mmCIF file of C-alpha atoms and ligand atoms in Angstrom:
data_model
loop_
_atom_site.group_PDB
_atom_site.id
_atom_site.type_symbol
_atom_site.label_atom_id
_atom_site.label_comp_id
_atom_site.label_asym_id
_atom_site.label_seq_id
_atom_site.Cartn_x
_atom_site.Cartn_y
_atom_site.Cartn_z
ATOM 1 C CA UNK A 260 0.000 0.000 0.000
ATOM 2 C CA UNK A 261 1.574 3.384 -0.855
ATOM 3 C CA UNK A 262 1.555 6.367 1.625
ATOM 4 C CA UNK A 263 -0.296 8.305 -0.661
ATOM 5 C CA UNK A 264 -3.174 5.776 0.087
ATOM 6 C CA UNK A 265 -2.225 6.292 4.236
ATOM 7 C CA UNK A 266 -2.420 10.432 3.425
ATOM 8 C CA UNK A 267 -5.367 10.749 5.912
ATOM 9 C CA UNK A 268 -6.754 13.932 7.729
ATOM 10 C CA UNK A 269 -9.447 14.651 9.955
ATOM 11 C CA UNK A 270 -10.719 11.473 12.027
ATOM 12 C CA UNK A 271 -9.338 7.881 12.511
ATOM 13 C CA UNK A 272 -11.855 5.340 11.139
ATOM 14 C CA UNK A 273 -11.229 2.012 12.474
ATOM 15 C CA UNK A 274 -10.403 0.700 8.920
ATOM 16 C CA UNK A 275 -8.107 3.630 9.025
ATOM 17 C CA UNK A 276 -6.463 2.383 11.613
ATOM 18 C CA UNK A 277 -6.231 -1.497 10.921
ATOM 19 C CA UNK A 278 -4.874 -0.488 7.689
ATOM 20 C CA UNK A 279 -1.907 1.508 9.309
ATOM 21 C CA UNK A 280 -1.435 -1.655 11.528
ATOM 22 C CA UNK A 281 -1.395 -3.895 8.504
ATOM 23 C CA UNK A 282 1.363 -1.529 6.980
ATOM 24 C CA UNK A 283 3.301 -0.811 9.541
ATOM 25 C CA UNK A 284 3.573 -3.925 11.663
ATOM 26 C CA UNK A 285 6.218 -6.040 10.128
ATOM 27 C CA UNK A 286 7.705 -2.690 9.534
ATOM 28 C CA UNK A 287 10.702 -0.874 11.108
ATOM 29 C CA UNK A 288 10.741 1.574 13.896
ATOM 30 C CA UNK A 289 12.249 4.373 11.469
ATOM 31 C CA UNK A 290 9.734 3.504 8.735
ATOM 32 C CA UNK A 291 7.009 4.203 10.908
ATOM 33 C CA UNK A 292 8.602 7.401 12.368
ATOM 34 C CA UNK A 293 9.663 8.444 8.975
ATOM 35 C CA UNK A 294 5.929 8.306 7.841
ATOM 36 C CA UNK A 295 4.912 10.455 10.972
ATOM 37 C CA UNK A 296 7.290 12.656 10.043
ATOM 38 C CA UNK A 297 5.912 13.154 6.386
ATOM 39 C CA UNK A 298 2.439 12.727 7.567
ATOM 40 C CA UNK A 299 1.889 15.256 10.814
ATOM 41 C CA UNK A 300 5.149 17.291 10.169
ATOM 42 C CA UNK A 301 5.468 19.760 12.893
ATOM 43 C CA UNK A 302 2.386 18.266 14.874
ATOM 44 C CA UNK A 303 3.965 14.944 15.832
ATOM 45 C CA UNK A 304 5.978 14.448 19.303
ATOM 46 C CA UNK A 305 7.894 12.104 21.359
ATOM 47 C CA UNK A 306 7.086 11.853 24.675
ATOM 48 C CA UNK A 307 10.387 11.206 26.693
ATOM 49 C CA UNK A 308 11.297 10.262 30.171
ATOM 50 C CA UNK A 309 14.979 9.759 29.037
ATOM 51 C CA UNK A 310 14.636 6.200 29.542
ATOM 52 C CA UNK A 311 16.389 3.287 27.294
ATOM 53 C CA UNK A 312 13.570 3.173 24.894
ATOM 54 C CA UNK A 313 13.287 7.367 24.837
ATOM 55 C CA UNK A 314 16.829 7.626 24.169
ATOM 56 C CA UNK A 315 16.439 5.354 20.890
ATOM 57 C CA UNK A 316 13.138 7.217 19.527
ATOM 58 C CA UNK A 317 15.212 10.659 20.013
ATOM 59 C CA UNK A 318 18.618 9.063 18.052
ATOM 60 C CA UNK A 319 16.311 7.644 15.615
ATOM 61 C CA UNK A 320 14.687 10.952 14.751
ATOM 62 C CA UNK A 321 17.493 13.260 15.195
ATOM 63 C CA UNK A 322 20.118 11.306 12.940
ATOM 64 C CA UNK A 323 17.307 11.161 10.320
ATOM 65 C CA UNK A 324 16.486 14.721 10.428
ATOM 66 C CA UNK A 325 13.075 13.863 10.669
ATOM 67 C CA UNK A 326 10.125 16.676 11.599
ATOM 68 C CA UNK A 327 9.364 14.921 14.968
ATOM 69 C CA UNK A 328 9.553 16.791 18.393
ATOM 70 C CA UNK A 329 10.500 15.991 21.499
ATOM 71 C CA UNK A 330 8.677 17.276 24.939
ATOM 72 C CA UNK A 331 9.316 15.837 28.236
ATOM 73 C CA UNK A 332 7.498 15.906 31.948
ATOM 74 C CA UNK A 333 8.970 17.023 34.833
ATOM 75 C CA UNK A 334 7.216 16.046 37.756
ATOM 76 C CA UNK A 335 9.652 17.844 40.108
ATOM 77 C CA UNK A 336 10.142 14.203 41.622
ATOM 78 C CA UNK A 337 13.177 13.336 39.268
ATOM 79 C CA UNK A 338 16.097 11.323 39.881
ATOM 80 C CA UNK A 339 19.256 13.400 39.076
ATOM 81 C CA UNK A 340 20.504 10.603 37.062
ATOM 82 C CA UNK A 341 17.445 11.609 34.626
ATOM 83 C CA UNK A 342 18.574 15.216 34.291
ATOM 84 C CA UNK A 343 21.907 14.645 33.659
ATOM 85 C CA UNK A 344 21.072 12.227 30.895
ATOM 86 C CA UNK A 345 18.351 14.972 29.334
ATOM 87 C CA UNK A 346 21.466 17.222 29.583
ATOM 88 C CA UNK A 347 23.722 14.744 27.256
ATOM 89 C CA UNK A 348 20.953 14.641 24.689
ATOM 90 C CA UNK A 349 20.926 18.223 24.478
ATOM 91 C CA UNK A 350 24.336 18.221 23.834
ATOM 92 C CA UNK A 351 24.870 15.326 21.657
ATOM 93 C CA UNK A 352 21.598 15.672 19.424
ATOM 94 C CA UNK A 353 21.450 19.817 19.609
ATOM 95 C CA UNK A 354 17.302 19.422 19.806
ATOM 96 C CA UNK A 355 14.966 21.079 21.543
ATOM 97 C CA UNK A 356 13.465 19.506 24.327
ATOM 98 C CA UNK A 357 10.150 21.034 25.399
ATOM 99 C CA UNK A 358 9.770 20.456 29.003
ATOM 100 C CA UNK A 359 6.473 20.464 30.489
ATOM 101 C CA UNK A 360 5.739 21.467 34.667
ATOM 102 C CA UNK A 361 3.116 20.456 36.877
ATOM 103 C CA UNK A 362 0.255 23.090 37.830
ATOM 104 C CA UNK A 363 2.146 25.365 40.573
ATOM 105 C CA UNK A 364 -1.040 25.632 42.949
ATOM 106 C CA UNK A 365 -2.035 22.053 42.455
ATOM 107 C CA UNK A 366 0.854 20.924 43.894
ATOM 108 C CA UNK A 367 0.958 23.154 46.556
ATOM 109 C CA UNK A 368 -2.637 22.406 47.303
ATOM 110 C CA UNK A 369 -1.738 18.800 47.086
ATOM 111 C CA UNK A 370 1.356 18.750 49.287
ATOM 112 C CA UNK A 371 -0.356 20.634 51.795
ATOM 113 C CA UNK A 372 -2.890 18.651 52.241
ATOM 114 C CA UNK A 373 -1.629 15.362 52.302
ATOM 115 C CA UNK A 374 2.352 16.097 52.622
ATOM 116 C CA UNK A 375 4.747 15.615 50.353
ATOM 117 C CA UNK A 376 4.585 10.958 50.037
ATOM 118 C CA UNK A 377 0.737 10.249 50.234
ATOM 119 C CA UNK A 378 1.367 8.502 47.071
ATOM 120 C CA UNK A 379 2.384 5.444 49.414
ATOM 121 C CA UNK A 380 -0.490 5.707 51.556
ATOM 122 C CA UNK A 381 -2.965 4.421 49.087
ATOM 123 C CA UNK A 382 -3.661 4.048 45.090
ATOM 124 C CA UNK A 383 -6.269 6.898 45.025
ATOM 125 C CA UNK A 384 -3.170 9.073 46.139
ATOM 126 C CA UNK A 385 -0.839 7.804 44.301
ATOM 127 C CA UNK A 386 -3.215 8.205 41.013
ATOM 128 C CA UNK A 387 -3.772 11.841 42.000
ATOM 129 C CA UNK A 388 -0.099 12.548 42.292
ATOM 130 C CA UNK A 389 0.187 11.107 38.934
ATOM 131 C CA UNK A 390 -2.449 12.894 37.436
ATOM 132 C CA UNK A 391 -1.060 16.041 38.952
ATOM 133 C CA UNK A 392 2.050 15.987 38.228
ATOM 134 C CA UNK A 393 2.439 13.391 34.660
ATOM 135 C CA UNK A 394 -1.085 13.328 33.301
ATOM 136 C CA UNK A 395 -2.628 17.316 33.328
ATOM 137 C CA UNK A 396 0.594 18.405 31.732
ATOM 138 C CA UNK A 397 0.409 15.267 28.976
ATOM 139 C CA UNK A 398 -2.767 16.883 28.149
ATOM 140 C CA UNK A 399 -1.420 20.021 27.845
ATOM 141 C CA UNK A 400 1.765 18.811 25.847
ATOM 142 C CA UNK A 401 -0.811 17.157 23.649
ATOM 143 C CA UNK A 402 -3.164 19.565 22.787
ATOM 144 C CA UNK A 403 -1.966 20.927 20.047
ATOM 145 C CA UNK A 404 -0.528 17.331 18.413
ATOM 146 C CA UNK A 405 -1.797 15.523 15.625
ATOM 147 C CA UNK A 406 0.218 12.480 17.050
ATOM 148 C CA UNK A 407 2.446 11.210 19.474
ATOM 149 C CA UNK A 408 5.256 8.695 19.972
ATOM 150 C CA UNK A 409 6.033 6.605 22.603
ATOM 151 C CA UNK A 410 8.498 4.231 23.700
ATOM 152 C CA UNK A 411 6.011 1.723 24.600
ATOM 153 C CA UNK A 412 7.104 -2.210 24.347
ATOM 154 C CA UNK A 413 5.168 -5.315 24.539
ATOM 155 C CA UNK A 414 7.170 -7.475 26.661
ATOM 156 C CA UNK A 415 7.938 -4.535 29.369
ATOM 157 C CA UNK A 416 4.670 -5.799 31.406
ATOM 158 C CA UNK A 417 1.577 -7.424 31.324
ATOM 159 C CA UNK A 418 0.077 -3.777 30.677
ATOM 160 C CA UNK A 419 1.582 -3.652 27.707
ATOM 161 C CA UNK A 420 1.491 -7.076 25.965
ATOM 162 C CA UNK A 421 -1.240 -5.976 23.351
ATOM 163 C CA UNK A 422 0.240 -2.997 22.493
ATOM 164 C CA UNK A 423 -0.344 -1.942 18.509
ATOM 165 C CA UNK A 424 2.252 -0.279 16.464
ATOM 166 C CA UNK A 425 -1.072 2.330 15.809
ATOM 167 C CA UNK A 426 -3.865 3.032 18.566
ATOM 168 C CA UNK A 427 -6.359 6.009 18.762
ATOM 169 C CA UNK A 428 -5.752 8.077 21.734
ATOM 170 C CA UNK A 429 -9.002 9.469 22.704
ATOM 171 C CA UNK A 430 -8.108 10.937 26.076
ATOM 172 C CA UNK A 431 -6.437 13.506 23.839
ATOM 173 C CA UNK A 432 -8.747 14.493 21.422
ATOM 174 C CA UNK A 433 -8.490 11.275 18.769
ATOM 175 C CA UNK A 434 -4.869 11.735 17.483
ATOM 176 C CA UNK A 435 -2.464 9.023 16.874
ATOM 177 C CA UNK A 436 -0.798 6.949 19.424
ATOM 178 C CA UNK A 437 2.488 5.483 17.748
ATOM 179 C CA UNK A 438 4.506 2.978 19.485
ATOM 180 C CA UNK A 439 7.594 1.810 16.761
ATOM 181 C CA UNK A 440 9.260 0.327 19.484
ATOM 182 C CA UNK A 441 6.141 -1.984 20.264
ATOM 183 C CA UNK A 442 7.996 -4.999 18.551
ATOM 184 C CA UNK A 443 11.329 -4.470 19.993
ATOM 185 C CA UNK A 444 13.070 -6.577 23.012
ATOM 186 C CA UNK A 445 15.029 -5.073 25.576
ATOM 187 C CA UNK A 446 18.299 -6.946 23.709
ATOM 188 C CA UNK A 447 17.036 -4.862 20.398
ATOM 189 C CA UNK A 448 17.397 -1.747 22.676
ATOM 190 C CA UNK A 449 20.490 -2.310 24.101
ATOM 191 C CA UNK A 450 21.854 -3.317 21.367
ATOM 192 C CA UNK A 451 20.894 0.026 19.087
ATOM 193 C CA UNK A 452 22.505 1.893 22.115
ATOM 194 C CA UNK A 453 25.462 0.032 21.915
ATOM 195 C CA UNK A 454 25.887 0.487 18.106
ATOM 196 C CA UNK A 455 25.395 3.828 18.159
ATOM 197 C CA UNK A 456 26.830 5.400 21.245
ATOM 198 C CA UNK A 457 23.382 6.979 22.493
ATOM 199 C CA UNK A 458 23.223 8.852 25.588
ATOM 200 C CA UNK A 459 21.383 6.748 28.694
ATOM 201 C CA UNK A 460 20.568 7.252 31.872
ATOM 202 C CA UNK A 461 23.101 5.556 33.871
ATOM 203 C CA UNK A 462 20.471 4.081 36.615
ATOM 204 C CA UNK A 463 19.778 1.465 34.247
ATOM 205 C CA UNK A 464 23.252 0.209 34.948
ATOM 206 C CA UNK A 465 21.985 0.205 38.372
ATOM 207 C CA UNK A 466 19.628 -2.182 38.234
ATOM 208 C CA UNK A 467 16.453 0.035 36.906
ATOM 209 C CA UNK A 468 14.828 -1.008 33.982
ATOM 210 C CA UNK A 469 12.387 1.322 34.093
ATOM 211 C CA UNK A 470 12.542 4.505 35.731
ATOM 212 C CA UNK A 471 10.603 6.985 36.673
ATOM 213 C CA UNK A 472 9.937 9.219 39.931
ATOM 214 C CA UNK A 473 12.496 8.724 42.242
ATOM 215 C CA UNK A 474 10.290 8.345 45.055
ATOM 216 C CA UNK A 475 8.590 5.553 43.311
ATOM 217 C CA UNK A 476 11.260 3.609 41.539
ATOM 218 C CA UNK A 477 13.596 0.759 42.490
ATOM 219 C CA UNK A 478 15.739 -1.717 41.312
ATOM 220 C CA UNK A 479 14.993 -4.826 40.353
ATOM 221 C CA UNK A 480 16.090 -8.512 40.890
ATOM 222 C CA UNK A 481 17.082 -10.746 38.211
ATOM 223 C CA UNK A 482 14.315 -12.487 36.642
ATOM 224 C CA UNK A 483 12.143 -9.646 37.895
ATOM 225 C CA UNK A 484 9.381 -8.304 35.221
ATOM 226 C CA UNK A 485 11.187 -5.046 33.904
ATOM 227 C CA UNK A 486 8.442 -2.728 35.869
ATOM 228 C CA UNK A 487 7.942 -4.405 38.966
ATOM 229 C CA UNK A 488 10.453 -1.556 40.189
ATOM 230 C CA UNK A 489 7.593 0.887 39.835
ATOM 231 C CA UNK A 490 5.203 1.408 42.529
ATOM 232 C CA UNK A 491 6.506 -2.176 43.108
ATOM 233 C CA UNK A 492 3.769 -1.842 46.601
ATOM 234 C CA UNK A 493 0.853 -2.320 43.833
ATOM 235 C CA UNK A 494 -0.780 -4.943 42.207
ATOM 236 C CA UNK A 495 0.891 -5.699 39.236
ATOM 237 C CA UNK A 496 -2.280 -5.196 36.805
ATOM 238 C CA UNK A 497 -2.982 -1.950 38.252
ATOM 239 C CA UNK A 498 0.591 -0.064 37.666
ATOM 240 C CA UNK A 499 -0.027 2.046 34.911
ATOM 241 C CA UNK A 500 0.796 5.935 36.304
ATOM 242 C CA UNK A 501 -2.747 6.831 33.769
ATOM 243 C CA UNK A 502 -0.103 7.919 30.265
ATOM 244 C CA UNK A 503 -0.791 4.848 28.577
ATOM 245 C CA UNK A 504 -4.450 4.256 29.115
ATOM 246 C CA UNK A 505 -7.443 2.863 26.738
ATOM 247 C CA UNK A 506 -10.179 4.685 25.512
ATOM 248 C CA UNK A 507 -12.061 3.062 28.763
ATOM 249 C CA UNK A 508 -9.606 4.344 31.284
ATOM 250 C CA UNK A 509 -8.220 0.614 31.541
ATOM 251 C CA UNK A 510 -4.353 0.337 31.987
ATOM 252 C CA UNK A 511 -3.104 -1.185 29.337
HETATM 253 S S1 SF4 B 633 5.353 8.393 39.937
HETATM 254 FE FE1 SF4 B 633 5.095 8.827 42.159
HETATM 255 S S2 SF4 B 633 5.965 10.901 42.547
HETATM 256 FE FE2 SF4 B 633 5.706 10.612 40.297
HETATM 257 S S3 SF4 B 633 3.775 11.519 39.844
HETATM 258 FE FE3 SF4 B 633 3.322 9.342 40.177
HETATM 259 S S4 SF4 B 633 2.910 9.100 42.389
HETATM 260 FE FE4 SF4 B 633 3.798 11.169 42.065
#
């Protein structure tokens, strides 16, 4: 099928979309972001922590000059490790990174209410830390996107073992959720890293496979499912911080 035939604007039909999957599937990650590129020039981002898979998305795009941008959240939880590394892709890539801050008086109103951990005292807390800090400012990030990409993978977590290279992301407003990396093992990651001396957050050396607030984030054992380091006092099929949701609010 030729991209001319994937040209689409306005709203994401469910053929539309099964048709992209079909394409892009057996495809590689830079085909895909090469086609977002063409596709939503200027109105297509990628959503970075700075982790492993981040780091890839942001070599892939910046050594192909491709028309993707780059935004990232900071909660004001952070590991240091995680701005250092957002400081070496500055340097090494010379891109813009748009970085996106929590509402000022929700946080304040939060913190004072509740102090400054309530996220450990139950999941309701913990979801409206999340939502405070990670999720209102996705939405803002997002609002003027056609698309986004993310570094989801399928065999990071149960959450994620269905994801499509494609998905509708109705939360914000019915753009495109791509995921190139959906196909990709962690040995696929390390491996592009390796070959081409990307920048990484040196906590994954650490033991983290996955990192993200530092409050809520540990290292793993061996054998250990790559996320059970986050909010590792949850049920497994509930740790989803609310990015990477369905259309029905189900973690995925
Ligand atoms: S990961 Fe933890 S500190 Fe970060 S926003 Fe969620 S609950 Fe808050």
């Amino acid at each position: 099928m030729s991209t001319a035939a994937l040209n689409f604007s306005g709203t994401w039909s469910t053929a539309d979309l099964k048709a992209l999957n079909e394409r892009f599937e057996d495809a590689s990650a830079f085909e895909l972001l090469d086609w977002a590129s063409e596709e939503f020039s200027g109105d297509v981002v990628i959503a970075s922590s700075f982790g492993l898979e981040d780091v890839v998305l942001i070599d892939l795009v910046a050594r192909h000059e491709l028309e993707i941008d780059i935004f990232s959240l900071d909660t004001g939880r952070l590991h240091q490790e995680t701005y250092d590394v957002m400081g070496r892709i500055r340097e090494r890539y010379d891109r813009e990174i748009e970085v996106y801050f929590p509402d000022r008086e929700r946080v304040e109103e939060m913190v004072q209410q509740k102090g400054p951990n309530s996220f450990y005292r139950s999941r309701e807390n913990r979801l409206e830390c999340c939502y405070v800090r990670k999720i209102e400012p996705l939405g803002r990030a997002l609002s003027d996107r056609e698309a986004w990409v993310t570094g989801l993978r399928r065999d990071q977590n149960v959450t994620r073992k269905n994801t499509p290279k494609i998905e509708l992301d109705r939360g914000h407003g019915d753009i495109l959720k791509l995921n190139p990396l959906a196909d990709w093992s962690e040995d696929d990651i390390r491996q592009h890293i390796d070959e081409f001396d990307v920048p990484y957050n040196e906590l994954h050396d650490r033991g983290f496979p996955s990192i993200g607030c530092a409050p809520c984030t540990r290292p793993v054992e061996a054998g250990e499912d790559a996320r059970a380091g986050r909010w590792w006092w949850e049920a497994p099929e509930s740790k989803e911080c609310g990015l990477h949701t369905d259309d029905t609010g189900a973690a995925q």
